[in-house]
PDB file of N, CA, C and O in Angstrom:
ATOM      1  N   MET A   1      28.585  86.824  83.502  1.00  0.00           N
ATOM      2  CA  MET A   1      28.264  87.072  85.922  1.00  0.00           C
ATOM      3  C   MET A   1      28.413  85.648  86.035  1.00  0.00           C
ATOM      4  O   MET A   1      28.289  84.720  86.086  1.00  0.00           O
ATOM      5  N   GLU A   2      29.466  85.545  87.489  1.00  0.00           N
ATOM      6  CA  GLU A   2      29.298  84.219  88.344  1.00  0.00           C
ATOM      7  C   GLU A   2      28.263  83.878  88.562  1.00  0.00           C
ATOM      8  O   GLU A   2      26.742  84.900  88.634  1.00  0.00           O
ATOM      9  N   ASN A   3      27.737  83.070  88.905  1.00  0.00           N
ATOM     10  CA  ASN A   3      26.980  81.828  89.830  1.00  0.00           C
ATOM     11  C   ASN A   3      26.071  82.625  90.542  1.00  0.00           C
ATOM     12  O   ASN A   3      26.919  83.203  91.493  1.00  0.00           O
ATOM     13  N   GLY A   4      24.860  82.774  91.144  1.00  0.00           N
ATOM     14  CA  GLY A   4      24.281  83.567  91.903  1.00  0.00           C
ATOM     15  C   GLY A   4      24.174  85.217  91.665  1.00  0.00           C
ATOM     16  O   GLY A   4      23.500  85.896  92.875  1.00  0.00           O
ATOM     17  N   THR A   5      24.722  85.795  90.349  1.00  0.00           N
ATOM     18  CA  THR A   5      25.034  87.484  90.327  1.00  0.00           C
ATOM     19  C   THR A   5      24.162  87.707  89.150  1.00  0.00           C
ATOM     20  O   THR A   5      23.843  86.768  88.572  1.00  0.00           O
ATOM     21  N   THR A   6      23.545  88.793  89.140  1.00  0.00           N
ATOM     22  CA  THR A   6      22.583  89.398  88.943  1.00  0.00           C
ATOM     23  C   THR A   6      23.234  91.270  87.881  1.00  0.00           C
ATOM     24  O   THR A   6      23.596  91.918  88.780  1.00  0.00           O
ATOM     25  N   GLN A   7      23.457  90.981  86.694  1.00  0.00           N
ATOM     26  CA  GLN A   7      23.727  92.080  86.546  1.00  0.00           C
ATOM     27  C   GLN A   7      22.821  93.297  86.785  1.00  0.00           C
ATOM     28  O   GLN A   7      21.246  93.242  87.008  1.00  0.00           O
ATOM     29  N   LEU A   8      22.985  94.753  87.560  1.00  0.00           N
ATOM     30  CA  LEU A   8      22.479  96.025  87.260  1.00  0.00           C
ATOM     31  C   LEU A   8      21.310  96.222  86.250  1.00  0.00           C
ATOM     32  O   LEU A   8      19.838  96.048  86.320  1.00  0.00           O
ATOM     33  N   GLY A   9      21.512  95.925  84.983  1.00  0.00           N
ATOM     34  CA  GLY A   9      20.577  96.544  83.869  1.00  0.00           C
ATOM     35  C   GLY A   9      19.322  95.183  83.589  1.00  0.00           C
ATOM     36  O   GLY A   9      18.105  95.374  83.471  1.00  0.00           O
ATOM     37  N   GLU A  10      19.560  93.880  84.248  1.00  0.00           N
ATOM     38  CA  GLU A  10      18.759  92.836  84.277  1.00  0.00           C
ATOM     39  C   GLU A  10      18.226  92.832  85.061  1.00  0.00           C
ATOM     40  O   GLU A  10      16.564  92.520  85.303  1.00  0.00           O
ATOM     41  N   TYR A  11      18.371  93.527  86.558  1.00  0.00           N
ATOM     42  CA  TYR A  11      18.024  93.973  87.243  1.00  0.00           C
ATOM     43  C   TYR A  11      16.626  94.816  87.164  1.00  0.00           C
ATOM     44  O   TYR A  11      15.806  94.546  87.876  1.00  0.00           O
ATOM     45  N   LEU A  12      17.033  95.876  87.029  1.00  0.00           N
ATOM     46  CA  LEU A  12      16.543  97.360  86.631  1.00  0.00           C
ATOM     47  C   LEU A  12      15.390  96.471  85.381  1.00  0.00           C
ATOM     48  O   LEU A  12      13.868  96.818  86.085  1.00  0.00           O
ATOM     49  N   VAL A  13      15.368  95.856  84.983  1.00  0.00           N
ATOM     50  CA  VAL A  13      14.284  95.246  83.903  1.00  0.00           C
ATOM     51  C   VAL A  13      13.098  94.957  84.801  1.00  0.00           C
ATOM     52  O   VAL A  13      12.273  94.639  84.344  1.00  0.00           O
ATOM     53  N   ARG A  14      13.608  93.584  85.788  1.00  0.00           N
ATOM     54  CA  ARG A  14      12.941  92.891  86.059  1.00  0.00           C
ATOM     55  C   ARG A  14      11.898  94.150  86.961  1.00  0.00           C
ATOM     56  O   ARG A  14      10.834  93.235  87.125  1.00  0.00           O
ATOM     57  N   LEU A  15      12.473  95.030  87.396  1.00  0.00           N
ATOM     58  CA  LEU A  15      11.654  96.519  88.560  1.00  0.00           C
ATOM     59  C   LEU A  15      10.711  96.567  87.456  1.00  0.00           C
ATOM     60  O   LEU A  15       9.832  96.473  88.156  1.00  0.00           O
ATOM     61  N   GLY A  16      10.215  96.815  86.165  1.00  0.00           N
ATOM     62  CA  GLY A  16       9.714  97.129  85.023  1.00  0.00           C
ATOM     63  C   GLY A  16       8.363  96.367  85.356  1.00  0.00           C
ATOM     64  O   GLY A  16       7.486  95.938  84.436  1.00  0.00           O
ATOM     65  N   GLU A  17       8.786  94.953  85.639  1.00  0.00           N
ATOM     66  CA  GLU A  17       7.753  94.167  85.047  1.00  0.00           C
ATOM     67  C   GLU A  17       7.139  92.865  86.965  1.00  0.00           C
ATOM     68  O   GLU A  17       6.075  92.516  86.553  1.00  0.00           O
ATOM     69  N   ASP A  18       7.875  93.265  87.853  1.00  0.00           N
ATOM     70  CA  ASP A  18       7.753  92.540  88.407  1.00  0.00           C
ATOM     71  C   ASP A  18       7.519  93.257  90.192  1.00  0.00           C
ATOM     72  O   ASP A  18       8.108  94.671  90.884  1.00  0.00           O
ATOM     73  N   ARG A  19       5.839  93.827  90.118  1.00  0.00           N
ATOM     74  CA  ARG A  19       5.283  94.739  91.491  1.00  0.00           C
ATOM     75  C   ARG A  19       6.126  94.425  92.194  1.00  0.00           C
ATOM     76  O   ARG A  19       6.895  95.613  93.390  1.00  0.00           O
ATOM     77  N   ASP A  20       5.888  93.145  93.429  1.00  0.00           N
ATOM     78  CA  ASP A  20       6.676  92.806  94.377  1.00  0.00           C
ATOM     79  C   ASP A  20       8.174  92.961  94.538  1.00  0.00           C
ATOM     80  O   ASP A  20       8.958  93.845  95.635  1.00  0.00           O
ATOM     81  N   GLU A  21       8.801  92.973  93.287  1.00  0.00           N
ATOM     82  CA  GLU A  21       9.932  93.135  93.468  1.00  0.00           C
ATOM     83  C   GLU A  21      11.102  94.640  93.372  1.00  0.00           C
ATOM     84  O   GLU A  21      11.490  95.392  94.294  1.00  0.00           O
ATOM     85  N   LEU A  22       9.531  95.247  92.857  1.00  0.00           N
ATOM     86  CA  LEU A  22      10.141  96.743  92.932  1.00  0.00           C
ATOM     87  C   LEU A  22       9.362  97.764  94.417  1.00  0.00           C
ATOM     88  O   LEU A  22      10.295  97.919  94.465  1.00  0.00           O
ATOM     89  N   THR A  23       7.928  97.253  94.821  1.00  0.00           N
ATOM     90  CA  THR A  23       8.402  97.634  96.364  1.00  0.00           C
ATOM     91  C   THR A  23       8.982  97.089  96.902  1.00  0.00           C
ATOM     92  O   THR A  23       9.892  97.891  97.797  1.00  0.00           O
ATOM     93  N   GLU A  24       9.936  96.019  97.208  1.00  0.00           N
ATOM     94  CA  GLU A  24      10.747  95.855  97.617  1.00  0.00           C
ATOM     95  C   GLU A  24      12.613  96.601  97.524  1.00  0.00           C
ATOM     96  O   GLU A  24      13.005  97.438  98.827  1.00  0.00           O
ATOM     97  N   PHE A  25      12.576  96.572  96.864  1.00  0.00           N
ATOM     98  CA  PHE A  25      13.595  98.393  95.726  1.00  0.00           C
ATOM     99  C   PHE A  25      13.157  99.446  96.816  1.00  0.00           C
ATOM    100  O   PHE A  25      14.361  99.661  97.579  1.00  0.00           O
ATOM    101  N   LEU A  26      12.447  99.646  96.837  1.00  0.00           N
ATOM    102  CA  LEU A  26      11.186 101.031  97.399  1.00  0.00           C
ATOM    103  C   LEU A  26      11.595 101.225  98.284  1.00  0.00           C
ATOM    104  O   LEU A  26      12.127 102.441  99.121  1.00  0.00           O
ATOM    105  N   LYS A  27      11.120 100.216  99.253  1.00  0.00           N
ATOM    106  CA  LYS A  27      12.081 100.086 101.124  1.00  0.00           C
ATOM    107  C   LYS A  27      12.815 100.062 101.347  1.00  0.00           C
ATOM    108  O   LYS A  27      13.489 101.490 101.886  1.00  0.00           O
ATOM    109  N   ASN A  28      14.365  99.909 100.243  1.00  0.00           N
ATOM    110  CA  ASN A  28      15.217  99.520 100.598  1.00  0.00           C
ATOM    111  C   ASN A  28      16.107  99.618  99.988  1.00  0.00           C
ATOM    112  O   ASN A  28      16.392  97.764  98.964  1.00  0.00           O
ATOM    113  N   PRO A  29      16.592  99.716  98.418  1.00  0.00           N
ATOM    114  CA  PRO A  29      17.244  99.679  97.855  1.00  0.00           C
ATOM    115  C   PRO A  29      17.800  98.499  97.745  1.00  0.00           C
ATOM    116  O   PRO A  29      19.042  97.745  97.084  1.00  0.00           O
ATOM    117  N   GLU A  30      19.532  99.321  98.381  1.00  0.00           N
ATOM    118  CA  GLU A  30      20.442  98.715  99.007  1.00  0.00           C
ATOM    119  C   GLU A  30      20.227  97.489  98.912  1.00  0.00           C
ATOM    120  O   GLU A  30      20.817  96.072  98.838  1.00  0.00           O
ATOM    121  N   ARG A  31      19.071  96.829 100.378  1.00  0.00           N
ATOM    122  CA  ARG A  31      19.309  95.099 100.593  1.00  0.00           C
ATOM    123  C   ARG A  31      18.488  94.747  99.631  1.00  0.00           C
ATOM    124  O   ARG A  31      18.697  93.484  99.002  1.00  0.00           O
ATOM    125  N   ALA A  32      17.661  95.173  98.658  1.00  0.00           N
ATOM    126  CA  ALA A  32      16.912  94.416  97.611  1.00  0.00           C
ATOM    127  C   ALA A  32      18.014  94.297  96.680  1.00  0.00           C
ATOM    128  O   ALA A  32      17.632  92.961  96.489  1.00  0.00           O
ATOM    129  N   MET A  33      18.856  94.752  95.807  1.00  0.00           N
ATOM    130  CA  MET A  33      20.076  94.988  94.813  1.00  0.00           C
ATOM    131  C   MET A  33      21.077  93.770  96.072  1.00  0.00           C
ATOM    132  O   MET A  33      21.266  92.686  94.061  1.00  0.00           O
ATOM    133  N   ARG A  34      21.481  93.717  96.937  1.00  0.00           N
ATOM    134  CA  ARG A  34      22.327  92.704  97.282  1.00  0.00           C
ATOM    135  C   ARG A  34      21.788  91.690  97.440  1.00  0.00           C
ATOM    136  O   ARG A  34      22.091  90.105  97.088  1.00  0.00           O
ATOM    137  N   ASN A  35      20.538  90.807  98.012  1.00  0.00           N
ATOM    138  CA  ASN A  35      19.451  89.875  97.800  1.00  0.00           C
ATOM    139  C   ASN A  35      19.131  89.307  96.393  1.00  0.00           C
ATOM    140  O   ASN A  35      19.304  87.791  96.187  1.00  0.00           O
ATOM    141  N   ALA A  36      19.189  90.614  95.485  1.00  0.00           N
ATOM    142  CA  ALA A  36      19.035  90.396  94.210  1.00  0.00           C
ATOM    143  C   ALA A  36      20.619  89.319  93.744  1.00  0.00           C
ATOM    144  O   ALA A  36      20.211  88.983  92.496  1.00  0.00           O
ATOM    145  N   GLY A  37      21.750  89.606  94.105  1.00  0.00           N
ATOM    146  CA  GLY A  37      22.294  89.307  93.306  1.00  0.00           C
ATOM    147  C   GLY A  37      23.206  90.066  92.634  1.00  0.00           C
ATOM    148  O   GLY A  37      24.627  89.998  91.609  1.00  0.00           O
ATOM    149  N   VAL A  38      23.370  91.470  92.823  1.00  0.00           N
ATOM    150  CA  VAL A  38      23.159  92.576  92.088  1.00  0.00           C
ATOM    151  C   VAL A  38      25.113  92.929  92.840  1.00  0.00           C
ATOM    152  O   VAL A  38      25.094  93.207  93.433  1.00  0.00           O
ATOM    153  N   PRO A  39      26.011  93.022  91.775  1.00  0.00           N
ATOM    154  CA  PRO A  39      27.720  92.774  92.214  1.00  0.00           C
ATOM    155  C   PRO A  39      27.840  94.290  93.163  1.00  0.00           C
ATOM    156  O   PRO A  39      26.984  95.411  92.737  1.00  0.00           O
ATOM    157  N   ALA A  40      28.469  94.524  94.535  1.00  0.00           N
ATOM    158  CA  ALA A  40      28.529  95.739  94.847  1.00  0.00           C
ATOM    159  C   ALA A  40      28.599  96.657  94.159  1.00  0.00           C
ATOM    160  O   ALA A  40      28.461  98.217  95.129  1.00  0.00           O
ATOM    161  N   GLY A  41      29.872  96.990  93.292  1.00  0.00           N
ATOM    162  CA  GLY A  41      30.000  98.206  92.534  1.00  0.00           C
ATOM    163  C   GLY A  41      28.834  98.682  91.510  1.00  0.00           C
ATOM    164  O   GLY A  41      28.355  99.873  91.739  1.00  0.00           O
ATOM    165  N   GLU A  42      27.980  97.927  90.951  1.00  0.00           N
ATOM    166  CA  GLU A  42      27.150  98.138  90.401  1.00  0.00           C
ATOM    167  C   GLU A  42      25.472  98.616  91.096  1.00  0.00           C
ATOM    168  O   GLU A  42      24.911  99.660  90.912  1.00  0.00           O
ATOM    169  N   ARG A  43      25.845  97.872  92.557  1.00  0.00           N
ATOM    170  CA  ARG A  43      25.059  98.595  93.616  1.00  0.00           C
ATOM    171  C   ARG A  43      25.149 100.221  93.562  1.00  0.00           C
ATOM    172  O   ARG A  43      24.330 100.975  93.964  1.00  0.00           O
ATOM    173  N   ASP A  44      26.199 100.474  93.927  1.00  0.00           N
ATOM    174  CA  ASP A  44      27.259 101.166  94.473  1.00  0.00           C
ATOM    175  C   ASP A  44      26.453 102.566  93.141  1.00  0.00           C
ATOM    176  O   ASP A  44      26.211 103.980  93.400  1.00  0.00           O
ATOM    177  N   VAL A  45      26.755 102.130  92.070  1.00  0.00           N
ATOM    178  CA  VAL A  45      26.355 102.975  90.826  1.00  0.00           C
ATOM    179  C   VAL A  45      25.055 103.429  90.794  1.00  0.00           C
ATOM    180  O   VAL A  45      24.723 104.785  90.750  1.00  0.00           O
ATOM    181  N   ILE A  46      24.481 102.578  91.393  1.00  0.00           N
ATOM    182  CA  ILE A  46      22.810 103.467  91.651  1.00  0.00           C
ATOM    183  C   ILE A  46      22.738 103.591  92.695  1.00  0.00           C
ATOM    184  O   ILE A  46      21.900 105.261  92.622  1.00  0.00           O
ATOM    185  N   MET A  47      23.447 104.050  93.720  1.00  0.00           N
ATOM    186  CA  MET A  47      22.965 104.511  95.213  1.00  0.00           C
ATOM    187  C   MET A  47      23.730 105.876  94.865  1.00  0.00           C
ATOM    188  O   MET A  47      23.515 106.776  96.093  1.00  0.00           O
ATOM    189  N   ARG A  48      24.527 106.100  94.192  1.00  0.00           N
ATOM    190  CA  ARG A  48      24.737 107.777  93.619  1.00  0.00           C
ATOM    191  C   ARG A  48      24.156 107.658  92.991  1.00  0.00           C
ATOM    192  O   ARG A  48      24.286 109.131  93.309  1.00  0.00           O
ATOM    193  N   GLY A  49      23.183 107.668  92.513  1.00  0.00           N
ATOM    194  CA  GLY A  49      22.166 108.331  91.593  1.00  0.00           C
ATOM    195  C   GLY A  49      22.348 109.046  90.492  1.00  0.00           C
ATOM    196  O   GLY A  49      21.998 109.968  90.495  1.00  0.00           O
ATOM    197  N   ASP A  50      23.575 109.110  89.975  1.00  0.00           N
ATOM    198  CA  ASP A  50      24.134 110.027  88.658  1.00  0.00           C
ATOM    199  C   ASP A  50      23.237 108.836  87.703  1.00  0.00           C
ATOM    200  O   ASP A  50      24.168 107.715  86.970  1.00  0.00           O
ATOM    201  N   ILE A  51      22.265 109.734  86.828  1.00  0.00           N
ATOM    202  CA  ILE A  51      21.632 109.069  86.275  1.00  0.00           C
ATOM    203  C   ILE A  51      22.596 109.021  85.068  1.00  0.00           C
ATOM    204  O   ILE A  51      22.340 108.312  84.077  1.00  0.00           O
ATOM    205  N   GLN A  52      23.655 109.540  84.478  1.00  0.00           N
ATOM    206  CA  GLN A  52      24.473 109.474  83.830  1.00  0.00           C
ATOM    207  C   GLN A  52      25.327 108.422  83.069  1.00  0.00           C
ATOM    208  O   GLN A  52      25.840 107.842  82.893  1.00  0.00           O
ATOM    209  N   GLU A  53      25.550 108.166  84.977  1.00  0.00           N
ATOM    210  CA  GLU A  53      26.301 106.881  85.531  1.00  0.00           C
ATOM    211  C   GLU A  53      25.700 105.373  84.705  1.00  0.00           C
ATOM    212  O   GLU A  53      26.364 104.853  84.827  1.00  0.00           O
ATOM    213  N   VAL A  54      24.349 105.791  85.713  1.00  0.00           N
ATOM    214  CA  VAL A  54      24.050 104.754  85.297  1.00  0.00           C
ATOM    215  C   VAL A  54      23.402 104.239  83.554  1.00  0.00           C
ATOM    216  O   VAL A  54      23.218 103.028  83.513  1.00  0.00           O
ATOM    217  N   GLN A  55      22.965 105.556  83.008  1.00  0.00           N
ATOM    218  CA  GLN A  55      22.826 104.663  81.948  1.00  0.00           C
ATOM    219  C   GLN A  55      24.117 104.442  81.065  1.00  0.00           C
ATOM    220  O   GLN A  55      23.112 103.408  80.198  1.00  0.00           O
ATOM    221  N   GLN A  56      25.398 105.104  81.079  1.00  0.00           N
ATOM    222  CA  GLN A  56      26.473 105.107  80.626  1.00  0.00           C
ATOM    223  C   GLN A  56      26.644 103.017  81.075  1.00  0.00           C
ATOM    224  O   GLN A  56      26.976 101.810  80.037  1.00  0.00           O
ATOM    225  N   LEU A  57      26.453 102.308  82.602  1.00  0.00           N
ATOM    226  CA  LEU A  57      26.631 100.941  82.501  1.00  0.00           C
ATOM    227  C   LEU A  57      25.390 100.336  81.396  1.00  0.00           C
ATOM    228  O   LEU A  57      25.691  99.215  81.526  1.00  0.00           O
ATOM    229  N   LEU A  58      24.379 101.109  81.980  1.00  0.00           N
ATOM    230  CA  LEU A  58      23.369  99.821  81.363  1.00  0.00           C
ATOM    231  C   LEU A  58      23.483  99.926  79.454  1.00  0.00           C
ATOM    232  O   LEU A  58      23.132  98.814  79.016  1.00  0.00           O
ATOM    233  N   ARG A  59      24.136 100.760  78.951  1.00  0.00           N
ATOM    234  CA  ARG A  59      24.298 100.454  77.499  1.00  0.00           C
ATOM    235  C   ARG A  59      25.367  99.745  77.276  1.00  0.00           C
ATOM    236  O   ARG A  59      25.680  98.748  76.301  1.00  0.00           O
ATOM    237  N   GLU A  60      26.521  99.664  78.371  1.00  0.00           N
ATOM    238  CA  GLU A  60      27.400  98.446  77.988  1.00  0.00           C
ATOM    239  C   GLU A  60      27.035  97.181  78.455  1.00  0.00           C
ATOM    240  O   GLU A  60      27.251  96.158  77.540  1.00  0.00           O
ATOM    241  N   GLN A  61      25.859  97.118  78.904  1.00  0.00           N
ATOM    242  CA  GLN A  61      24.772  95.164  79.528  1.00  0.00           C
ATOM    243  C   GLN A  61      24.149  95.072  78.457  1.00  0.00           C
ATOM    244  O   GLN A  61      24.438  94.314  78.166  1.00  0.00           O
ATOM    245  N   LEU A  62      23.354  96.369  78.401  1.00  0.00           N
ATOM    246  CA  LEU A  62      22.207  95.586  77.387  1.00  0.00           C
ATOM    247  C   LEU A  62      22.448  96.233  75.710  1.00  0.00           C
ATOM    248  O   LEU A  62      20.809  96.384  75.197  1.00  0.00           O
ATOM    249  N   GLY A  63      23.124  96.888  75.494  1.00  0.00           N
ATOM    250  CA  GLY A  63      23.503  97.841  73.800  1.00  0.00           C
ATOM    251  C   GLY A  63      22.787  98.990  74.099  1.00  0.00           C
ATOM    252  O   GLY A  63      22.049  99.083  74.990  1.00  0.00           O
ATOM    253  N   ASP A  64      22.511  98.951  72.572  1.00  0.00           N
ATOM    254  CA  ASP A  64      22.392 100.308  71.894  1.00  0.00           C
ATOM    255  C   ASP A  64      20.415 100.175  71.975  1.00  0.00           C
ATOM    256  O   ASP A  64      20.126 101.301  71.644  1.00  0.00           O
ATOM    257  N   ALA A  65      19.489  98.978  71.891  1.00  0.00           N
ATOM    258  CA  ALA A  65      18.355  99.037  72.034  1.00  0.00           C
ATOM    259  C   ALA A  65      17.540 100.004  72.829  1.00  0.00           C
ATOM    260  O   ALA A  65      18.143 100.607  73.676  1.00  0.00           O
ATOM    261  N   PRO A  66      16.374 100.769  72.016  1.00  0.00           N
ATOM    262  CA  PRO A  66      15.596 101.867  73.037  1.00  0.00           C
ATOM    263  C   PRO A  66      15.155 101.279  74.033  1.00  0.00           C
ATOM    264  O   PRO A  66      15.156  99.943  74.663  1.00  0.00           O
ATOM    265  N   MET A  67      15.425 102.572  75.431  1.00  0.00           N
ATOM    266  CA  MET A  67      15.125 101.918  76.553  1.00  0.00           C
ATOM    267  C   MET A  67      14.669 103.145  76.917  1.00  0.00           C
ATOM    268  O   MET A  67      15.017 104.641  76.671  1.00  0.00           O
ATOM    269  N   ALA A  68      13.564 102.873  77.933  1.00  0.00           N
ATOM    270  CA  ALA A  68      12.555 104.274  78.464  1.00  0.00           C
ATOM    271  C   ALA A  68      13.414 104.388  80.310  1.00  0.00           C
ATOM    272  O   ALA A  68      13.432 103.659  80.671  1.00  0.00           O
ATOM    273  N   PHE A  69      13.878 105.465  81.101  1.00  0.00           N
ATOM    274  CA  PHE A  69      13.776 105.532  82.599  1.00  0.00           C
ATOM    275  C   PHE A  69      13.331 106.386  82.774  1.00  0.00           C
ATOM    276  O   PHE A  69      12.347 107.009  82.640  1.00  0.00           O
ATOM    277  N   ILE A  70      12.506 105.082  84.290  1.00  0.00           N
ATOM    278  CA  ILE A  70      11.657 106.072  84.606  1.00  0.00           C
ATOM    279  C   ILE A  70      11.846 106.021  85.638  1.00  0.00           C
ATOM    280  O   ILE A  70      12.798 105.106  86.445  1.00  0.00           O
ATOM    281  N   VAL A  71      12.439 107.027  86.762  1.00  0.00           N
ATOM    282  CA  VAL A  71      12.529 107.603  88.125  1.00  0.00           C
ATOM    283  C   VAL A  71      11.651 107.702  88.603  1.00  0.00           C
ATOM    284  O   VAL A  71      10.687 108.927  89.083  1.00  0.00           O
ATOM    285  N   HIS A  72      11.781 107.123  89.539  1.00  0.00           N
ATOM    286  CA  HIS A  72      10.350 107.320  91.128  1.00  0.00           C
ATOM    287  C   HIS A  72      11.210 106.964  92.123  1.00  0.00           C
ATOM    288  O   HIS A  72      11.681 106.186  93.103  1.00  0.00           O
ATOM    289  N   VAL A  73      10.783 108.024  93.464  1.00  0.00           N
ATOM    290  CA  VAL A  73      11.332 108.805  94.180  1.00  0.00           C
ATOM    291  C   VAL A  73      12.852 108.457  94.282  1.00  0.00           C
ATOM    292  O   VAL A  73      13.131 107.305  94.912  1.00  0.00           O
ATOM    293  N   ASN A  74      13.841 108.923  92.705  1.00  0.00           N
ATOM    294  CA  ASN A  74      14.848 109.073  92.636  1.00  0.00           C
ATOM    295  C   ASN A  74      15.749 107.539  92.667  1.00  0.00           C
ATOM    296  O   ASN A  74      16.829 107.704  92.448  1.00  0.00           O
ATOM    297  N   TRP A  75      14.821 107.113  92.371  1.00  0.00           N
ATOM    298  CA  TRP A  75      15.280 105.344  92.258  1.00  0.00           C
ATOM    299  C   TRP A  75      15.017 104.903  90.650  1.00  0.00           C
ATOM    300  O   TRP A  75      13.665 104.756  90.395  1.00  0.00           O
ATOM    301  N   PRO A  76      15.880 105.157  89.740  1.00  0.00           N
ATOM    302  CA  PRO A  76      15.609 104.385  88.465  1.00  0.00           C
ATOM    303  C   PRO A  76      15.190 102.978  87.950  1.00  0.00           C
ATOM    304  O   PRO A  76      15.977 102.303  89.427  1.00  0.00           O
ATOM    305  N   PHE A  77      14.253 102.645  87.333  1.00  0.00           N
ATOM    306  CA  PHE A  77      13.847 101.410  86.998  1.00  0.00           C
ATOM    307  C   PHE A  77      14.235 101.542  85.152  1.00  0.00           C
ATOM    308  O   PHE A  77      13.754 102.922  84.448  1.00  0.00           O
ATOM    309  N   ILE A  78      13.727 101.046  84.432  1.00  0.00           N
ATOM    310  CA  ILE A  78      13.938 100.926  83.464  1.00  0.00           C
ATOM    311  C   ILE A  78      13.371 100.291  82.170  1.00  0.00           C
ATOM    312  O   ILE A  78      12.939  98.592  83.037  1.00  0.00           O
ATOM    313  N   VAL A  79      12.058 100.183  80.975  1.00  0.00           N
ATOM    314  CA  VAL A  79      12.038  99.598  80.708  1.00  0.00           C
ATOM    315  C   VAL A  79      12.680  99.255  78.756  1.00  0.00           C
ATOM    316  O   VAL A  79      13.483 100.359  78.599  1.00  0.00           O
ATOM    317  N   HIS A  80      13.017  97.531  78.882  1.00  0.00           N
ATOM    318  CA  HIS A  80      14.171  97.241  77.998  1.00  0.00           C
ATOM    319  C   HIS A  80      13.167  96.360  76.747  1.00  0.00           C
ATOM    320  O   HIS A  80      12.747  95.517  77.500  1.00  0.00           O
ATOM    321  N   ASP A  81      13.474  96.377  75.775  1.00  0.00           N
ATOM    322  CA  ASP A  81      12.337  95.454  74.394  1.00  0.00           C
ATOM    323  C   ASP A  81      13.600  94.595  73.935  1.00  0.00           C
ATOM    324  O   ASP A  81      14.842  94.682  74.234  1.00  0.00           O
TER     325      ASP A  81
END
């Protein structure tokens, strides 16, 4: 990724580890992802709310390692080993 950008998969993993970042995401997901450097196209995937599309993108970014989707207030974040 370009300097200053964060892949969606990396960002969603951080949400599972950082309560403050998760709180900001739940308040305003678009702003939180933009501030974290998630590219616009990847933010759009989350904002559309299509879990299958999110899963496909995350598989591309994180590989086939086991992951659990946790949906809270219709916003997914993941736990990834």
